């Protein structure tokens, strides 16, 4: 009740701050001035010497009330003395070292507080008091008299001016204290809040907070030693911020520990719930079952030791992992791959040569060199089962059956067959895979193909190896080198698999349309087998034997329901297709068969006979005018032979004399080599003009234009040299070349005819065009054996070593006019 | 004790004690009664300050002169100070005191004829 009254009086004082007298009242309440005055003028105690109560472990601040308990005889005596005074005052001083039993002057802190005993009570141990600090003093002299300490002292009130700085500091203290209070337990925060709003005197507030916060004695002493309110507040701010930091840290540690706990607990709870849901849905422990299944598989398959170790390791990892972990599926997929790869599985080879030959012949017409090579390999395998599988490269125009030949080989050997299209592949990782650390990582195509096969000795066909791309992501051709090298592929390293895999038993076959774009080191690793284009006769046989039966069966017809005559078939081959292979031919046959099927369904009587006259109705007008030989050649025109990726072709070289000027014009989309060979042909003719019966002067001055149709098709190569020379000679001699003769060959300035490539295709092209005589370089005589027998029979071959022989064979008039002169 | 005691509002600002007081309305103004036994009236000081009546003084324990030993102590000694707030200005009132039965009675009579605030 008393306290509340006091409080109200002080609150009212606050209200009155603006009036003069109100201010005075406040000042007299706690201001330093008033205290000073009280200390100097009207000391409430009359004694100049006061008894001293040494305090262990705490500090009495002015204005603070504090419970004290005294048990030491000297302390009790001091209290007795104070109680025996009129105004119950004594000095409360802090002991520097709490362990000293009978402190002397040097054991007490120099600053102490004069205090008034508010309540006193005796008990068994001594006296307990409630005392209130009144004034800070400095102890000047301490004497022990009558059994207790007595002090001579000087008042040392704390200066407290109400400056703005003090106010700022006070607010700072309040803020810090509020924050600290938030960390306190129970009703303490509210109580502190109340004090902070009620106590307005900064010094009182400081002392009060210091007592409340339970600072160390050292700090309390420092506060008491401070001489101004400002200093007290500054010290307190230091202490409070430290305290706040410590408490915040404490909170943080506590809350981290708690959140850690609650997270685990939450996960546990969710897992339990999930389990319950699963049970409800009847999916009891699917992950567990999954793992058991994997384990079972692992125990069933036979793996090499290093692989088994890896699988064991990954399986253990998986079993420890939560099924929801990001890695779970990755690891699972990886284990699946390891278990599925045919580490030891091989299919037994069928080494029966007769059987192999029969299978190959059944599926493919001719292609003798390739078939022989396969049979040879089978023979070697029979004798030496450890022989390295060959790496073959089939080169040839599209549609000649490279891919299907691969399938036949697999069939003949009794091996699995897998095909990989490499066309346009430009990322090394496609072949070798990505490391497992990447998202979406997969094994390379090679390993995937092996996995699909399920054996480690399949026939693996790498299609279109000449169309490999290459960019900043790496060069797949380089990766292929490792794969295709029998010395290295025993330990093929796939990035995803990360374990060596033996590819040495794989029968690799690559295919390409041309060898030009295959890097030399890669080409070097392969055995190149050329599949050249088919002649019309071969195509006819292929059509009869394979294409027509296949298309008839596909259309659902019976073989005896349709009869395609030989003439009709030949007309399809010549008039509707122009290709080295048979793809278009098969398509055309398919169209014929389907149209026939329609007629049969419409009720026409079978068998339906297809003759050449029916074809325009079925296939439309003739697509290609067969390369018929020109019946008559003008002077200046000669028939050459060219090789194209789709087979050979007949080219007519045309030359005209443009009169004087000595200029050579070349047109027809010719490459550099071809242009140079035209110049060489002209130079040779000029140099040899007299011997050839030509006027040298005329040749030197003449302007000549040479054109090679068709103008839109790029052409290059040296093999048109003889044709150019023949055309020019015919032009200048005004004598036409023989219309039934075609030629090919490179020329030199000294008049030699050098051998060229693609003889088979070229001769077949001439044969197709109906040209019966072909002039070839002597050096190509050996290539004639590659030609089909009937072509060889039908054609006349002239083998030339020198230009003069070519000219004599091609231009009859020149042969008559001047006998060829052979120069050394 | 400990924190519980610490967080009690402690002390008046200067370490004085404050006597209890009753305030009465009288026809002439106000009567303020202070519970102030054992005071030497010469050591009292009264001050009117706006709406406040302030009393200061010292209470001394005169028993000690008889050579008696204190066994227990509950009465506050030494300096006291108390400001009593009233609802109206008392600056211009007449002030008279009477010390009766250990109580200090202070009359504040309205000299302007007007009673205090209604």
Short mmCIF file of N, CA and C in Angstrom, two decimals, chain A residues 72-164:
data_model
loop_
_atom_site.label_atom_id
_atom_site.label_comp_id
_atom_site.label_asym_id
_atom_site.label_seq_id
_atom_site.Cartn_x
_atom_site.Cartn_y
_atom_site.Cartn_z
N UNK A 72 28.64 -13.09 10.26
CA UNK A 72 29.97 -12.91 10.84
C UNK A 72 29.84 -11.97 12.05
N UNK A 73 30.56 -12.26 13.11
CA UNK A 73 30.43 -11.44 14.34
C UNK A 73 30.66 -9.96 14.08
N UNK A 74 31.66 -9.67 13.22
CA UNK A 74 31.97 -8.27 12.95
C UNK A 74 30.80 -7.60 12.24
N UNK A 75 30.17 -8.34 11.32
CA UNK A 75 29.05 -7.78 10.57
C UNK A 75 27.86 -7.57 11.50
N UNK A 76 27.61 -8.57 12.35
CA UNK A 76 26.50 -8.44 13.29
C UNK A 76 26.73 -7.24 14.19
N UNK A 77 27.98 -7.07 14.62
CA UNK A 77 28.30 -5.95 15.50
C UNK A 77 28.08 -4.62 14.79
N UNK A 78 28.43 -4.59 13.49
CA UNK A 78 28.24 -3.36 12.72
C UNK A 78 26.76 -3.03 12.63
N UNK A 79 25.96 -4.07 12.40
CA UNK A 79 24.52 -3.86 12.28
C UNK A 79 23.94 -3.40 13.62
N UNK A 80 24.45 -4.03 14.69
CA UNK A 80 24.00 -3.61 16.03
C UNK A 80 24.24 -2.13 16.22
N UNK A 81 25.41 -1.71 15.81
CA UNK A 81 25.78 -0.31 15.99
C UNK A 81 24.86 0.59 15.19
N UNK A 82 24.52 0.16 13.96
CA UNK A 82 23.64 0.96 13.11
C UNK A 82 22.25 1.03 13.73
N UNK A 83 21.80 -0.10 14.20
CA UNK A 83 20.47 -0.12 14.80
C UNK A 83 20.42 0.73 16.06
N UNK A 84 21.55 0.88 16.68
CA UNK A 84 21.59 1.67 17.90
C UNK A 84 21.66 3.15 17.61
N UNK A 85 21.74 3.50 16.33
CA UNK A 85 21.76 4.93 16.01
C UNK A 85 20.33 5.41 15.77
N UNK A 86 20.16 6.71 15.81
CA UNK A 86 18.84 7.29 15.63
C UNK A 86 18.30 7.04 14.23
N UNK A 87 19.22 7.11 13.24
CA UNK A 87 18.72 7.03 11.86
C UNK A 87 19.09 5.74 11.14
N UNK A 88 19.57 4.75 11.87
CA UNK A 88 19.75 3.38 11.34
C UNK A 88 20.60 3.32 10.08
N UNK A 89 21.64 4.11 10.04
CA UNK A 89 22.47 4.10 8.82
C UNK A 89 23.75 3.30 9.03
N UNK A 90 24.22 2.75 7.94
CA UNK A 90 25.52 2.08 7.92
C UNK A 90 26.04 2.10 6.46
N UNK A 91 27.30 1.76 6.32
CA UNK A 91 27.88 1.73 4.97
C UNK A 91 27.95 0.27 4.53
N UNK A 92 27.41 0.00 3.35
CA UNK A 92 27.53 -1.35 2.80
C UNK A 92 28.63 -1.32 1.75
N UNK A 93 29.67 -2.12 2.00
CA UNK A 93 30.82 -2.12 1.09
C UNK A 93 31.04 -3.53 0.56
N UNK A 94 31.53 -3.60 -0.66
CA UNK A 94 31.72 -4.92 -1.29
C UNK A 94 33.13 -5.40 -1.05
N UNK A 95 33.22 -6.67 -0.68
CA UNK A 95 34.53 -7.27 -0.47
C UNK A 95 35.13 -7.62 -1.82
N UNK A 96 36.42 -7.32 -1.96
CA UNK A 96 37.05 -7.65 -3.25
C UNK A 96 37.22 -9.15 -3.37
N UNK A 97 37.64 -9.77 -2.30
CA UNK A 97 37.81 -11.22 -2.32
C UNK A 97 36.82 -11.82 -1.33
N UNK A 98 35.82 -12.49 -1.82
CA UNK A 98 34.73 -12.97 -0.95
C UNK A 98 35.21 -14.00 0.08
N UNK A 99 36.41 -14.56 -0.14
CA UNK A 99 36.82 -15.62 0.77
C UNK A 99 37.44 -15.08 2.07
N UNK A 100 37.75 -13.77 2.08
CA UNK A 100 38.39 -13.21 3.29
C UNK A 100 37.34 -13.11 4.40
N UNK A 101 37.68 -13.68 5.58
CA UNK A 101 36.72 -13.71 6.68
C UNK A 101 36.66 -12.38 7.42
N UNK A 102 37.83 -11.79 7.67
CA UNK A 102 37.85 -10.52 8.40
C UNK A 102 38.51 -9.46 7.55
N UNK A 103 37.76 -8.85 6.68
CA UNK A 103 38.37 -7.91 5.72
C UNK A 103 38.87 -6.64 6.39
N UNK A 104 39.94 -6.13 5.84
CA UNK A 104 40.46 -4.83 6.27
C UNK A 104 40.26 -3.86 5.11
N UNK A 105 40.84 -2.68 5.27
CA UNK A 105 40.58 -1.65 4.26
C UNK A 105 40.94 -2.10 2.85
N UNK A 106 42.11 -2.78 2.72
CA UNK A 106 42.54 -3.18 1.36
C UNK A 106 41.66 -4.25 0.75
N UNK A 107 40.84 -4.89 1.61
CA UNK A 107 39.97 -5.96 1.08
C UNK A 107 38.61 -5.44 0.62
N UNK A 108 38.35 -4.17 0.85
CA UNK A 108 37.04 -3.63 0.49
C UNK A 108 37.15 -2.70 -0.72
N UNK A 109 36.07 -2.71 -1.50
CA UNK A 109 36.04 -1.82 -2.66
C UNK A 109 35.92 -0.40 -2.16
N UNK A 110 36.63 0.47 -2.83
CA UNK A 110 36.78 1.86 -2.37
C UNK A 110 35.43 2.59 -2.35
N UNK A 111 34.56 2.30 -3.34
CA UNK A 111 33.26 2.97 -3.34
C UNK A 111 32.24 2.09 -2.61
N UNK A 112 31.45 2.71 -1.80
CA UNK A 112 30.44 1.96 -1.05
C UNK A 112 29.19 2.80 -0.98
N UNK A 113 28.16 2.27 -0.36
CA UNK A 113 26.89 2.97 -0.33
C UNK A 113 26.39 3.11 1.10
N UNK A 114 26.10 4.34 1.46
CA UNK A 114 25.48 4.56 2.76
C UNK A 114 24.05 4.08 2.64
N UNK A 115 23.61 3.23 3.59
CA UNK A 115 22.30 2.64 3.48
C UNK A 115 21.54 2.76 4.80
N UNK A 116 20.22 2.74 4.64
CA UNK A 116 19.36 2.82 5.82
C UNK A 116 18.71 1.44 6.01
N UNK A 117 18.72 1.00 7.26
CA UNK A 117 18.09 -0.29 7.53
C UNK A 117 16.59 -0.08 7.60
N UNK A 118 15.88 -0.81 6.73
CA UNK A 118 14.43 -0.65 6.70
C UNK A 118 13.76 -1.64 7.62
N UNK A 119 14.30 -2.83 7.59
CA UNK A 119 13.73 -3.86 8.46
C UNK A 119 14.88 -4.68 8.97
N UNK A 120 14.73 -5.15 10.20
CA UNK A 120 15.78 -6.01 10.75
C UNK A 120 15.13 -7.09 11.56
N UNK A 121 15.74 -8.27 11.53
CA UNK A 121 15.15 -9.38 12.28
C UNK A 121 16.28 -10.30 12.69
N UNK A 122 16.22 -10.77 13.91
CA UNK A 122 17.27 -11.69 14.35
C UNK A 122 16.84 -13.13 14.11
N UNK A 123 17.81 -13.93 13.84
CA UNK A 123 17.53 -15.36 13.75
C UNK A 123 18.74 -16.11 14.28
N UNK A 124 18.71 -17.44 14.14
CA UNK A 124 19.76 -18.24 14.75
C UNK A 124 21.15 -17.91 14.23
N UNK A 125 21.21 -17.63 12.93
CA UNK A 125 22.55 -17.42 12.34
C UNK A 125 23.07 -16.01 12.60
N UNK A 126 22.19 -15.08 12.81
CA UNK A 126 22.65 -13.70 12.98
C UNK A 126 21.49 -12.75 12.75
N UNK A 127 21.67 -11.79 11.83
CA UNK A 127 20.63 -10.80 11.57
C UNK A 127 20.34 -10.78 10.07
N UNK A 128 19.04 -10.73 9.72
CA UNK A 128 18.73 -10.46 8.31
C UNK A 128 18.10 -9.08 8.23
N UNK A 129 18.43 -8.40 7.16
CA UNK A 129 17.99 -7.01 7.02
C UNK A 129 17.40 -6.78 5.64
N UNK A 130 16.61 -5.72 5.59
CA UNK A 130 16.35 -5.13 4.28
C UNK A 130 16.88 -3.72 4.41
N UNK A 131 17.80 -3.42 3.51
CA UNK A 131 18.40 -2.10 3.59
C UNK A 131 18.21 -1.40 2.26
N UNK A 132 18.24 -0.07 2.34
CA UNK A 132 18.10 0.69 1.10
C UNK A 132 19.28 1.63 0.97
N UNK A 133 19.88 1.59 -0.24
CA UNK A 133 21.01 2.47 -0.50
C UNK A 133 20.53 3.92 -0.54
N UNK A 134 21.36 4.82 -0.05
CA UNK A 134 20.97 6.22 -0.02
C UNK A 134 21.97 7.07 -0.79
N UNK A 135 23.24 6.85 -0.53
CA UNK A 135 24.24 7.75 -1.11
C UNK A 135 25.53 6.99 -1.35
N UNK A 136 26.11 7.29 -2.51
CA UNK A 136 27.40 6.66 -2.80
C UNK A 136 28.48 7.45 -2.06
N UNK A 137 29.38 6.73 -1.44
CA UNK A 137 30.47 7.41 -0.74
C UNK A 137 31.79 6.74 -1.09
N UNK A 138 32.89 7.49 -0.81
CA UNK A 138 34.21 6.89 -0.97
C UNK A 138 34.78 6.69 0.42
N UNK A 139 35.20 5.48 0.71
CA UNK A 139 35.74 5.20 2.04
C UNK A 139 37.14 5.80 2.11
N UNK A 140 37.35 6.64 3.12
CA UNK A 140 38.67 7.28 3.22
C UNK A 140 39.56 6.56 4.20
N UNK A 141 38.95 6.13 5.27
CA UNK A 141 39.78 5.46 6.28
C UNK A 141 38.91 4.44 6.98
N UNK A 142 39.51 3.32 7.27
CA UNK A 142 38.75 2.24 7.87
C UNK A 142 39.45 1.83 9.16
N UNK A 143 38.70 1.79 10.19
CA UNK A 143 39.32 1.33 11.46
C UNK A 143 38.46 0.24 12.06
N UNK A 144 39.14 -0.66 12.78
CA UNK A 144 38.39 -1.71 13.48
C UNK A 144 38.29 -1.29 14.95
N UNK A 145 37.06 -1.05 15.37
CA UNK A 145 36.86 -0.55 16.75
C UNK A 145 35.61 -1.22 17.29
N UNK A 146 35.65 -1.56 18.55
CA UNK A 146 34.52 -2.21 19.21
C UNK A 146 34.09 -3.50 18.47
N UNK A 147 35.03 -4.13 17.77
CA UNK A 147 34.73 -5.43 17.14
C UNK A 147 34.11 -5.32 15.77
N UNK A 148 34.03 -4.12 15.26
CA UNK A 148 33.54 -4.04 13.87
C UNK A 148 34.25 -2.91 13.14
N UNK A 149 34.06 -2.88 11.83
CA UNK A 149 34.76 -1.90 11.01
C UNK A 149 33.99 -0.59 11.03
N UNK A 150 34.74 0.50 11.12
CA UNK A 150 34.10 1.81 11.05
C UNK A 150 34.83 2.62 10.00
N UNK A 151 34.05 3.40 9.26
CA UNK A 151 34.65 4.10 8.12
C UNK A 151 34.52 5.60 8.26
N UNK A 152 35.64 6.26 7.93
CA UNK A 152 35.58 7.70 7.66
C UNK A 152 35.38 7.79 6.15
N UNK A 153 34.46 8.65 5.74
CA UNK A 153 34.11 8.61 4.32
C UNK A 153 33.82 10.00 3.79
N UNK A 154 33.80 10.09 2.48
CA UNK A 154 33.43 11.34 1.83
C UNK A 154 32.29 11.04 0.88
N UNK A 155 31.23 11.85 0.90
CA UNK A 155 30.12 11.61 -0.03
C UNK A 155 30.63 11.71 -1.48
N UNK A 156 30.18 10.79 -2.29
CA UNK A 156 30.58 10.82 -3.72
C UNK A 156 29.36 10.58 -4.58
N UNK A 157 28.41 11.57 -4.56
CA UNK A 157 27.18 11.34 -5.33
C UNK A 157 27.50 11.27 -6.84
N UNK A 158 26.67 10.49 -7.53
CA UNK A 158 26.86 10.33 -8.97
C UNK A 158 26.22 11.52 -9.67
N UNK A 159 27.02 12.20 -10.48
CA UNK A 159 26.49 13.37 -11.18
C UNK A 159 25.46 12.91 -12.21
N UNK A 160 24.31 13.56 -12.17
CA UNK A 160 23.29 13.14 -13.14
C UNK A 160 22.63 14.35 -13.75
N UNK A 161 23.15 14.75 -14.89
CA UNK A 161 22.54 15.88 -15.58
C UNK A 161 21.61 15.34 -16.64
N UNK A 162 20.48 16.01 -16.78
CA UNK A 162 19.50 15.51 -17.76
C UNK A 162 19.83 16.00 -19.16
N UNK A 163 20.91 15.55 -19.70
CA UNK A 163 21.27 16.00 -21.05
C UNK A 163 20.59 15.10 -22.08
N UNK A 164 20.66 15.57 -23.35
CA UNK A 164 20.07 14.76 -24.43
C UNK A 164 20.81 13.45 -24.56
#
